[in-house]
């Protein structure tokens, strides 16, 4: 994270002799020792559990979001000058302009669904799943509460459960991104959604004080990211700045060269990352 610019660069210093990040080990080791000194073992176990479960839930939710995102292929205008044409013969390697695909959009039989059909590709999936997770959380919270003996709590839990299902239904009606060449989780969005539901069941059983500590910890992390990481991110600088930081660059503009019209990928060197 420090190499990527999200944390202070001192944490990226690695010992030449032991090949370990000395400063990071000392700082975070000291923080762990202070936490162990201030809190009892049960509080630390719950604190560890909420962080682990939240990470599992976020990864599972990200699988659904990424699977329905449109392909982010770099536009031709970013790699070719204004005087160049879009002829596919000018490209080599894996960067070849392809036709626009309908990833993240509604499947053909459902393209006339109101409201959802007017949203950008992938946006409806994010909104629907976010609402579904909120209603799932409220349903589970009522389900494990002591109020389930009351008729109003049962009716409210049923309403939240129905809303969670209704907001989830539009997700599989969208076209999935098929350009992912690496391992893909099967049965998306059902497997990841089931994983998130199990995580919610475990998360709501944790104590309120554990949630308060987690909120404080996340707030500190967001402050570090907002005040430092966001402005020093290597990936962010690569996307916002031009020139040598672009992923693809024209190798030469000389028509007599054998590399004329070809594209090469620019990979930042380790010296720049340091």
PDB file of C-alpha atoms in Angstrom:
ATOM      1  CA  UNK A   1       0.000   0.000   0.000  1.00  0.00           C
ATOM      2  CA  UNK A   2       2.874   2.362   0.700  1.00  0.00           C
ATOM      3  CA  UNK A   3       4.467   1.561  -2.669  1.00  0.00           C
ATOM      4  CA  UNK A   4       1.145   2.357  -4.343  1.00  0.00           C
ATOM      5  CA  UNK A   5       1.083   5.726  -2.566  1.00  0.00           C
ATOM      6  CA  UNK A   6      -1.876   4.969  -0.302  1.00  0.00           C
ATOM      7  CA  UNK A   7       0.251   5.110   2.864  1.00  0.00           C
ATOM      8  CA  UNK A   8       3.294   7.132   3.830  1.00  0.00           C
ATOM      9  CA  UNK A   9       6.411   6.136   1.843  1.00  0.00           C
ATOM     10  CA  UNK A  10       8.412   5.390   4.995  1.00  0.00           C
ATOM     11  CA  UNK A  11       6.354   2.213   5.414  1.00  0.00           C
ATOM     12  CA  UNK A  12       7.694   0.932   2.087  1.00  0.00           C
ATOM     13  CA  UNK A  13      11.308   0.920   3.271  1.00  0.00           C
ATOM     14  CA  UNK A  14      12.612  -2.655   3.134  1.00  0.00           C
ATOM     15  CA  UNK A  15      15.772  -3.826   4.896  1.00  0.00           C
ATOM     16  CA  UNK A  16      18.467  -4.937   2.454  1.00  0.00           C
ATOM     17  CA  UNK A  17      19.710  -7.577   4.868  1.00  0.00           C
ATOM     18  CA  UNK A  18      16.445  -9.116   6.150  1.00  0.00           C
ATOM     19  CA  UNK A  19      14.137  -8.071   3.273  1.00  0.00           C
ATOM     20  CA  UNK A  20      11.366  -6.994   5.655  1.00  0.00           C
ATOM     21  CA  UNK A  21       9.671  -3.583   6.015  1.00  0.00           C
ATOM     22  CA  UNK A  22      11.375  -2.444   9.211  1.00  0.00           C
ATOM     23  CA  UNK A  23       9.465   0.773   9.928  1.00  0.00           C
ATOM     24  CA  UNK A  24       6.091  -0.775   9.137  1.00  0.00           C
ATOM     25  CA  UNK A  25       6.859  -3.757  11.359  1.00  0.00           C
ATOM     26  CA  UNK A  26       7.900  -1.539  14.275  1.00  0.00           C
ATOM     27  CA  UNK A  27       4.983   0.912  13.994  1.00  0.00           C
ATOM     28  CA  UNK A  28       2.182  -1.596  13.532  1.00  0.00           C
ATOM     29  CA  UNK A  29       3.767  -4.027  15.964  1.00  0.00           C
ATOM     30  CA  UNK A  30       3.776  -1.276  18.597  1.00  0.00           C
ATOM     31  CA  UNK A  31       0.126  -0.477  17.795  1.00  0.00           C
ATOM     32  CA  UNK A  32      -0.805  -4.140  18.220  1.00  0.00           C
ATOM     33  CA  UNK A  33       1.001  -4.260  21.554  1.00  0.00           C
ATOM     34  CA  UNK A  34      -0.865  -1.156  22.775  1.00  0.00           C
ATOM     35  CA  UNK A  35      -4.214  -2.664  21.767  1.00  0.00           C
ATOM     36  CA  UNK A  36      -3.349  -5.892  23.571  1.00  0.00           C
ATOM     37  CA  UNK A  37      -2.467  -3.864  26.657  1.00  0.00           C
ATOM     38  CA  UNK A  38      -5.678  -1.813  26.682  1.00  0.00           C
ATOM     39  CA  UNK A  39      -8.323  -4.404  25.726  1.00  0.00           C
ATOM     40  CA  UNK A  40      -9.133  -7.890  27.005  1.00  0.00           C
ATOM     41  CA  UNK A  41      -8.887 -10.929  24.761  1.00  0.00           C
ATOM     42  CA  UNK A  42     -12.643 -11.186  24.099  1.00  0.00           C
ATOM     43  CA  UNK A  43     -12.813  -7.599  22.836  1.00  0.00           C
ATOM     44  CA  UNK A  44      -9.812  -8.182  20.586  1.00  0.00           C
ATOM     45  CA  UNK A  45     -11.346 -11.384  19.204  1.00  0.00           C
ATOM     46  CA  UNK A  46     -14.587  -9.586  18.341  1.00  0.00           C
ATOM     47  CA  UNK A  47     -12.635  -6.692  16.855  1.00  0.00           C
ATOM     48  CA  UNK A  48     -10.701  -9.123  14.686  1.00  0.00           C
ATOM     49  CA  UNK A  49     -13.906 -10.940  13.741  1.00  0.00           C
ATOM     50  CA  UNK A  50     -15.754  -7.830  12.581  1.00  0.00           C
ATOM     51  CA  UNK A  51     -12.828  -6.772  10.419  1.00  0.00           C
ATOM     52  CA  UNK A  52     -12.507 -10.220   8.846  1.00  0.00           C
ATOM     53  CA  UNK A  53     -16.239 -10.648   8.231  1.00  0.00           C
ATOM     54  CA  UNK A  54     -16.546  -7.158   6.783  1.00  0.00           C
ATOM     55  CA  UNK A  55     -13.646  -7.860   4.438  1.00  0.00           C
ATOM     56  CA  UNK A  56     -15.285 -11.129   3.288  1.00  0.00           C
ATOM     57  CA  UNK A  57     -18.591  -9.343   2.713  1.00  0.00           C
ATOM     58  CA  UNK A  58     -16.993  -6.509   0.748  1.00  0.00           C
ATOM     59  CA  UNK A  59     -15.053  -8.923  -1.472  1.00  0.00           C
ATOM     60  CA  UNK A  60     -18.191 -10.970  -2.173  1.00  0.00           C
ATOM     61  CA  UNK A  61     -20.154  -7.828  -2.993  1.00  0.00           C
ATOM     62  CA  UNK A  62     -17.314  -6.622  -5.224  1.00  0.00           C
ATOM     63  CA  UNK A  63     -17.510  -9.873  -7.209  1.00  0.00           C
ATOM     64  CA  UNK A  64     -21.111  -9.040  -8.105  1.00  0.00           C
ATOM     65  CA  UNK A  65     -20.356  -5.426  -8.964  1.00  0.00           C
ATOM     66  CA  UNK A  66     -17.296  -6.219 -11.105  1.00  0.00           C
ATOM     67  CA  UNK A  67     -19.043  -9.057 -12.945  1.00  0.00           C
ATOM     68  CA  UNK A  68     -21.703  -6.664 -14.243  1.00  0.00           C
ATOM     69  CA  UNK A  69     -19.390  -3.750 -15.044  1.00  0.00           C
ATOM     70  CA  UNK A  70     -18.817  -2.799 -18.697  1.00  0.00           C
ATOM     71  CA  UNK A  71     -15.370  -3.416 -20.149  1.00  0.00           C
ATOM     72  CA  UNK A  72     -13.071  -0.450 -19.492  1.00  0.00           C
ATOM     73  CA  UNK A  73     -11.059  -0.490 -22.670  1.00  0.00           C
ATOM     74  CA  UNK A  74      -9.042   2.622 -23.349  1.00  0.00           C
ATOM     75  CA  UNK A  75     -10.492   4.872 -26.003  1.00  0.00           C
ATOM     76  CA  UNK A  76      -8.621   5.220 -29.256  1.00  0.00           C
ATOM     77  CA  UNK A  77      -8.351   8.969 -28.760  1.00  0.00           C
ATOM     78  CA  UNK A  78      -6.190   8.397 -25.684  1.00  0.00           C
ATOM     79  CA  UNK A  79      -3.475   6.595 -27.583  1.00  0.00           C
ATOM     80  CA  UNK A  80      -3.607   8.071 -31.055  1.00  0.00           C
ATOM     81  CA  UNK A  81      -3.093  11.665 -32.070  1.00  0.00           C
ATOM     82  CA  UNK A  82      -5.760  13.716 -33.821  1.00  0.00           C
ATOM     83  CA  UNK A  83      -4.170  13.094 -37.228  1.00  0.00           C
ATOM     84  CA  UNK A  84      -4.299   9.295 -36.888  1.00  0.00           C
ATOM     85  CA  UNK A  85      -7.061   7.043 -38.104  1.00  0.00           C
ATOM     86  CA  UNK A  86      -8.836   4.266 -36.267  1.00  0.00           C
ATOM     87  CA  UNK A  87      -7.676   1.580 -38.678  1.00  0.00           C
ATOM     88  CA  UNK A  88      -7.197  -1.694 -36.790  1.00  0.00           C
ATOM     89  CA  UNK A  89      -4.053  -2.380 -38.827  1.00  0.00           C
ATOM     90  CA  UNK A  90      -2.278   0.275 -36.776  1.00  0.00           C
ATOM     91  CA  UNK A  91      -2.481  -1.854 -33.648  1.00  0.00           C
ATOM     92  CA  UNK A  92      -0.337  -4.712 -32.436  1.00  0.00           C
ATOM     93  CA  UNK A  93      -0.418  -6.937 -29.403  1.00  0.00           C
ATOM     94  CA  UNK A  94      -3.540  -7.288 -27.293  1.00  0.00           C
ATOM     95  CA  UNK A  95      -4.765  -3.704 -27.712  1.00  0.00           C
ATOM     96  CA  UNK A  96      -7.185  -3.942 -30.616  1.00  0.00           C
ATOM     97  CA  UNK A  97     -10.324  -1.819 -30.796  1.00  0.00           C
ATOM     98  CA  UNK A  98     -13.355  -4.041 -30.407  1.00  0.00           C
ATOM     99  CA  UNK A  99     -17.034  -3.454 -30.922  1.00  0.00           C
ATOM    100  CA  UNK A 100     -19.011  -2.041 -28.036  1.00  0.00           C
ATOM    101  CA  UNK A 101     -20.487  -4.835 -25.945  1.00  0.00           C
ATOM    102  CA  UNK A 102     -23.610  -4.750 -23.819  1.00  0.00           C
ATOM    103  CA  UNK A 103     -22.051  -5.801 -20.512  1.00  0.00           C
ATOM    104  CA  UNK A 104     -23.894  -4.374 -17.533  1.00  0.00           C
ATOM    105  CA  UNK A 105     -27.065  -3.659 -19.498  1.00  0.00           C
ATOM    106  CA  UNK A 106     -30.412  -5.431 -19.274  1.00  0.00           C
ATOM    107  CA  UNK A 107     -30.850  -8.591 -21.294  1.00  0.00           C
ATOM    108  CA  UNK A 108     -32.929  -8.247 -24.421  1.00  0.00           C
ATOM    109  CA  UNK A 109     -36.250  -9.569 -23.011  1.00  0.00           C
ATOM    110  CA  UNK A 110     -36.085  -7.102 -20.098  1.00  0.00           C
ATOM    111  CA  UNK A 111     -34.856  -3.927 -21.791  1.00  0.00           C
ATOM    112  CA  UNK A 112     -38.190  -2.157 -21.377  1.00  0.00           C
ATOM    113  CA  UNK A 113     -38.228  -2.294 -17.571  1.00  0.00           C
ATOM    114  CA  UNK A 114     -38.887   1.298 -16.418  1.00  0.00           C
ATOM    115  CA  UNK A 115     -36.266   3.296 -14.509  1.00  0.00           C
ATOM    116  CA  UNK A 116     -33.637   0.533 -14.605  1.00  0.00           C
ATOM    117  CA  UNK A 117     -33.358   0.603 -18.415  1.00  0.00           C
ATOM    118  CA  UNK A 118     -32.434   4.301 -18.333  1.00  0.00           C
ATOM    119  CA  UNK A 119     -29.438   3.876 -16.004  1.00  0.00           C
ATOM    120  CA  UNK A 120     -25.823   3.603 -17.258  1.00  0.00           C
ATOM    121  CA  UNK A 121     -24.410   0.067 -17.637  1.00  0.00           C
ATOM    122  CA  UNK A 122     -23.677  -1.500 -14.266  1.00  0.00           C
ATOM    123  CA  UNK A 123     -25.280   1.308 -12.265  1.00  0.00           C
ATOM    124  CA  UNK A 124     -28.563  -0.511 -11.668  1.00  0.00           C
ATOM    125  CA  UNK A 125     -26.718  -3.561 -10.317  1.00  0.00           C
ATOM    126  CA  UNK A 126     -24.855  -1.436  -7.761  1.00  0.00           C
ATOM    127  CA  UNK A 127     -27.998   0.371  -6.608  1.00  0.00           C
ATOM    128  CA  UNK A 128     -30.152  -2.753  -6.446  1.00  0.00           C
ATOM    129  CA  UNK A 129     -27.596  -4.794  -4.552  1.00  0.00           C
ATOM    130  CA  UNK A 130     -26.874  -1.985  -2.099  1.00  0.00           C
ATOM    131  CA  UNK A 131     -30.590  -1.726  -1.295  1.00  0.00           C
ATOM    132  CA  UNK A 132     -30.852  -5.506  -1.047  1.00  0.00           C
ATOM    133  CA  UNK A 133     -27.992  -5.679   1.467  1.00  0.00           C
ATOM    134  CA  UNK A 134     -29.589  -2.919   3.563  1.00  0.00           C
ATOM    135  CA  UNK A 135     -32.914  -4.761   3.674  1.00  0.00           C
ATOM    136  CA  UNK A 136     -31.136  -8.056   4.428  1.00  0.00           C
ATOM    137  CA  UNK A 137     -29.330  -6.411   7.333  1.00  0.00           C
ATOM    138  CA  UNK A 138     -32.599  -5.027   8.741  1.00  0.00           C
ATOM    139  CA  UNK A 139     -34.328  -8.400   8.307  1.00  0.00           C
ATOM    140  CA  UNK A 140     -31.596 -10.307  10.140  1.00  0.00           C
ATOM    141  CA  UNK A 141     -31.428  -7.631  12.837  1.00  0.00           C
ATOM    142  CA  UNK A 142     -35.142  -8.033  13.543  1.00  0.00           C
ATOM    143  CA  UNK A 143     -34.937 -11.816  13.258  1.00  0.00           C
ATOM    144  CA  UNK A 144     -32.387 -12.182  16.068  1.00  0.00           C
ATOM    145  CA  UNK A 145     -33.881  -9.461  18.253  1.00  0.00           C
ATOM    146  CA  UNK A 146     -36.103 -10.094  21.259  1.00  0.00           C
ATOM    147  CA  UNK A 147     -39.031  -8.349  19.567  1.00  0.00           C
ATOM    148  CA  UNK A 148     -39.883 -11.279  17.273  1.00  0.00           C
ATOM    149  CA  UNK A 149     -42.570 -12.314  19.750  1.00  0.00           C
ATOM    150  CA  UNK A 150     -44.538  -9.210  18.741  1.00  0.00           C
ATOM    151  CA  UNK A 151     -46.727  -9.260  15.625  1.00  0.00           C
ATOM    152  CA  UNK A 152     -45.416  -5.917  14.378  1.00  0.00           C
ATOM    153  CA  UNK A 153     -41.818  -7.162  14.424  1.00  0.00           C
ATOM    154  CA  UNK A 154     -42.779 -10.257  12.429  1.00  0.00           C
ATOM    155  CA  UNK A 155     -44.659  -8.173   9.850  1.00  0.00           C
ATOM    156  CA  UNK A 156     -41.781  -5.682   9.585  1.00  0.00           C
ATOM    157  CA  UNK A 157     -39.241  -8.489   9.146  1.00  0.00           C
ATOM    158  CA  UNK A 158     -41.392 -10.017   6.375  1.00  0.00           C
ATOM    159  CA  UNK A 159     -41.658  -6.655   4.626  1.00  0.00           C
ATOM    160  CA  UNK A 160     -37.877  -6.159   4.745  1.00  0.00           C
ATOM    161  CA  UNK A 161     -37.314  -9.722   3.514  1.00  0.00           C
ATOM    162  CA  UNK A 162     -39.655  -9.195   0.548  1.00  0.00           C
ATOM    163  CA  UNK A 163     -37.954  -5.892  -0.281  1.00  0.00           C
ATOM    164  CA  UNK A 164     -34.534  -7.587  -0.106  1.00  0.00           C
ATOM    165  CA  UNK A 165     -35.696 -10.207  -2.617  1.00  0.00           C
ATOM    166  CA  UNK A 166     -37.394  -7.695  -4.919  1.00  0.00           C
ATOM    167  CA  UNK A 167     -34.324  -5.451  -5.058  1.00  0.00           C
ATOM    168  CA  UNK A 168     -32.118  -8.476  -5.796  1.00  0.00           C
ATOM    169  CA  UNK A 169     -34.223  -9.840  -8.671  1.00  0.00           C
ATOM    170  CA  UNK A 170     -33.108  -7.204 -11.258  1.00  0.00           C
ATOM    171  CA  UNK A 171     -29.423  -8.163 -10.871  1.00  0.00           C
ATOM    172  CA  UNK A 172     -29.435 -11.492 -12.797  1.00  0.00           C
ATOM    173  CA  UNK A 173     -31.500  -9.785 -15.527  1.00  0.00           C
ATOM    174  CA  UNK A 174     -28.335  -7.956 -16.657  1.00  0.00           C
ATOM    175  CA  UNK A 175     -25.633  -9.159 -19.024  1.00  0.00           C
ATOM    176  CA  UNK A 176     -22.463 -10.324 -17.271  1.00  0.00           C
ATOM    177  CA  UNK A 177     -18.979  -9.274 -18.321  1.00  0.00           C
ATOM    178  CA  UNK A 178     -17.476 -12.187 -20.237  1.00  0.00           C
ATOM    179  CA  UNK A 179     -14.077 -10.576 -20.896  1.00  0.00           C
ATOM    180  CA  UNK A 180     -12.634 -11.800 -17.573  1.00  0.00           C
ATOM    181  CA  UNK A 181      -9.932 -14.280 -18.596  1.00  0.00           C
ATOM    182  CA  UNK A 182      -8.875 -15.353 -15.090  1.00  0.00           C
ATOM    183  CA  UNK A 183     -10.750 -17.583 -12.645  1.00  0.00           C
ATOM    184  CA  UNK A 184     -14.405 -16.616 -12.296  1.00  0.00           C
ATOM    185  CA  UNK A 185     -16.631 -17.420  -9.332  1.00  0.00           C
ATOM    186  CA  UNK A 186     -19.454 -19.697 -10.513  1.00  0.00           C
ATOM    187  CA  UNK A 187     -23.166 -19.011 -10.072  1.00  0.00           C
ATOM    188  CA  UNK A 188     -22.830 -15.223  -9.814  1.00  0.00           C
ATOM    189  CA  UNK A 189     -24.690 -13.398  -8.310  1.00  0.00           C
ATOM    190  CA  UNK A 190     -26.140 -16.175  -6.135  1.00  0.00           C
ATOM    191  CA  UNK A 191     -22.975 -17.566  -4.484  1.00  0.00           C
ATOM    192  CA  UNK A 192     -21.516 -14.154  -3.527  1.00  0.00           C
ATOM    193  CA  UNK A 193     -24.924 -12.949  -2.317  1.00  0.00           C
ATOM    194  CA  UNK A 194     -25.256 -16.038  -0.124  1.00  0.00           C
ATOM    195  CA  UNK A 195     -21.790 -15.372   1.301  1.00  0.00           C
ATOM    196  CA  UNK A 196     -22.761 -11.793   2.153  1.00  0.00           C
ATOM    197  CA  UNK A 197     -25.960 -13.006   3.834  1.00  0.00           C
ATOM    198  CA  UNK A 198     -24.001 -15.426   6.049  1.00  0.00           C
ATOM    199  CA  UNK A 199     -21.580 -12.629   6.934  1.00  0.00           C
ATOM    200  CA  UNK A 200     -24.497 -10.394   7.907  1.00  0.00           C
ATOM    201  CA  UNK A 201     -25.858 -13.115  10.233  1.00  0.00           C
ATOM    202  CA  UNK A 202     -22.502 -13.244  12.024  1.00  0.00           C
ATOM    203  CA  UNK A 203     -21.945  -9.483  12.043  1.00  0.00           C
ATOM    204  CA  UNK A 204     -25.245  -8.611  13.725  1.00  0.00           C
ATOM    205  CA  UNK A 205     -24.411 -10.988  16.591  1.00  0.00           C
ATOM    206  CA  UNK A 206     -21.412  -8.894  17.611  1.00  0.00           C
ATOM    207  CA  UNK A 207     -21.685  -6.423  20.456  1.00  0.00           C
ATOM    208  CA  UNK A 208     -22.608  -2.792  19.876  1.00  0.00           C
ATOM    209  CA  UNK A 209     -19.319  -1.674  21.431  1.00  0.00           C
ATOM    210  CA  UNK A 210     -17.448  -3.728  18.819  1.00  0.00           C
ATOM    211  CA  UNK A 211     -19.340  -1.900  16.076  1.00  0.00           C
ATOM    212  CA  UNK A 212     -18.458   1.431  17.670  1.00  0.00           C
ATOM    213  CA  UNK A 213     -14.759   0.530  17.742  1.00  0.00           C
ATOM    214  CA  UNK A 214     -14.960  -0.607  14.135  1.00  0.00           C
ATOM    215  CA  UNK A 215     -16.592   2.664  13.054  1.00  0.00           C
ATOM    216  CA  UNK A 216     -13.848   4.652  14.792  1.00  0.00           C
ATOM    217  CA  UNK A 217     -11.152   2.503  13.149  1.00  0.00           C
ATOM    218  CA  UNK A 218     -12.721   2.854   9.691  1.00  0.00           C
ATOM    219  CA  UNK A 219     -13.084   6.618  10.186  1.00  0.00           C
ATOM    220  CA  UNK A 220      -9.372   6.889  10.923  1.00  0.00           C
ATOM    221  CA  UNK A 221      -8.573   4.861   7.814  1.00  0.00           C
ATOM    222  CA  UNK A 222     -10.851   6.993   5.635  1.00  0.00           C
ATOM    223  CA  UNK A 223      -9.236  10.159   6.970  1.00  0.00           C
ATOM    224  CA  UNK A 224      -5.781   8.848   6.065  1.00  0.00           C
ATOM    225  CA  UNK A 225      -7.000   7.898   2.605  1.00  0.00           C
ATOM    226  CA  UNK A 226      -8.871  11.157   2.022  1.00  0.00           C
ATOM    227  CA  UNK A 227      -6.114  13.438   3.280  1.00  0.00           C
ATOM    228  CA  UNK A 228      -3.099  11.536   1.935  1.00  0.00           C
ATOM    229  CA  UNK A 229      -3.730   8.366  -0.067  1.00  0.00           C
ATOM    230  CA  UNK A 230      -6.184   9.872  -2.534  1.00  0.00           C
ATOM    231  CA  UNK A 231      -3.748  12.629  -3.516  1.00  0.00           C
ATOM    232  CA  UNK A 232      -0.641  10.409  -3.682  1.00  0.00           C
ATOM    233  CA  UNK A 233      -2.058   7.264  -5.278  1.00  0.00           C
ATOM    234  CA  UNK A 234       0.175   5.973  -8.077  1.00  0.00           C
ATOM    235  CA  UNK A 235      -2.841   4.607  -9.933  1.00  0.00           C
ATOM    236  CA  UNK A 236      -4.674   7.909  -9.547  1.00  0.00           C
ATOM    237  CA  UNK A 237      -1.738   9.889 -10.903  1.00  0.00           C
ATOM    238  CA  UNK A 238      -1.415   7.475 -13.808  1.00  0.00           C
ATOM    239  CA  UNK A 239      -5.050   8.011 -14.774  1.00  0.00           C
ATOM    240  CA  UNK A 240      -5.159  11.782 -14.363  1.00  0.00           C
ATOM    241  CA  UNK A 241      -1.792  12.729 -15.859  1.00  0.00           C
ATOM    242  CA  UNK A 242      -0.723  12.344 -19.464  1.00  0.00           C
ATOM    243  CA  UNK A 243       2.493  11.562 -21.202  1.00  0.00           C
ATOM    244  CA  UNK A 244       4.611   8.704 -19.940  1.00  0.00           C
ATOM    245  CA  UNK A 245       2.084   7.491 -17.406  1.00  0.00           C
ATOM    246  CA  UNK A 246      -0.421   6.281 -19.984  1.00  0.00           C
ATOM    247  CA  UNK A 247      -0.880   2.525 -20.279  1.00  0.00           C
ATOM    248  CA  UNK A 248      -0.489   2.626 -24.054  1.00  0.00           C
ATOM    249  CA  UNK A 249       1.726   4.946 -26.082  1.00  0.00           C
ATOM    250  CA  UNK A 250       2.518   5.475 -29.730  1.00  0.00           C
ATOM    251  CA  UNK A 251       5.982   4.022 -30.354  1.00  0.00           C
ATOM    252  CA  UNK A 252       6.841   6.298 -33.297  1.00  0.00           C
ATOM    253  CA  UNK A 253       5.269   8.736 -35.734  1.00  0.00           C
ATOM    254  CA  UNK A 254       7.884   8.130 -38.426  1.00  0.00           C
ATOM    255  CA  UNK A 255       6.191   6.434 -41.432  1.00  0.00           C
ATOM    256  CA  UNK A 256       9.499   4.914 -42.527  1.00  0.00           C
ATOM    257  CA  UNK A 257       9.929   3.033 -39.250  1.00  0.00           C
ATOM    258  CA  UNK A 258       8.797  -0.564 -38.904  1.00  0.00           C
ATOM    259  CA  UNK A 259       7.137   0.433 -35.624  1.00  0.00           C
ATOM    260  CA  UNK A 260       5.025   3.158 -37.250  1.00  0.00           C
ATOM    261  CA  UNK A 261       1.426   2.997 -36.019  1.00  0.00           C
ATOM    262  CA  UNK A 262       2.098   0.423 -33.328  1.00  0.00           C
ATOM    263  CA  UNK A 263       1.286   0.705 -29.657  1.00  0.00           C
ATOM    264  CA  UNK A 264       3.375  -0.295 -26.651  1.00  0.00           C
ATOM    265  CA  UNK A 265       2.428  -0.618 -23.012  1.00  0.00           C
ATOM    266  CA  UNK A 266       4.169   1.670 -20.520  1.00  0.00           C
ATOM    267  CA  UNK A 267       5.010  -0.059 -17.227  1.00  0.00           C
ATOM    268  CA  UNK A 268       6.214   2.216 -14.406  1.00  0.00           C
ATOM    269  CA  UNK A 269       9.661   1.300 -13.136  1.00  0.00           C
ATOM    270  CA  UNK A 270      10.357   0.427  -9.527  1.00  0.00           C
ATOM    271  CA  UNK A 271      12.461   3.548  -9.150  1.00  0.00           C
ATOM    272  CA  UNK A 272       9.418   5.708  -9.881  1.00  0.00           C
ATOM    273  CA  UNK A 273       7.360   3.744  -7.376  1.00  0.00           C
ATOM    274  CA  UNK A 274      10.001   4.229  -4.711  1.00  0.00           C
TER     275      UNK A 274
END
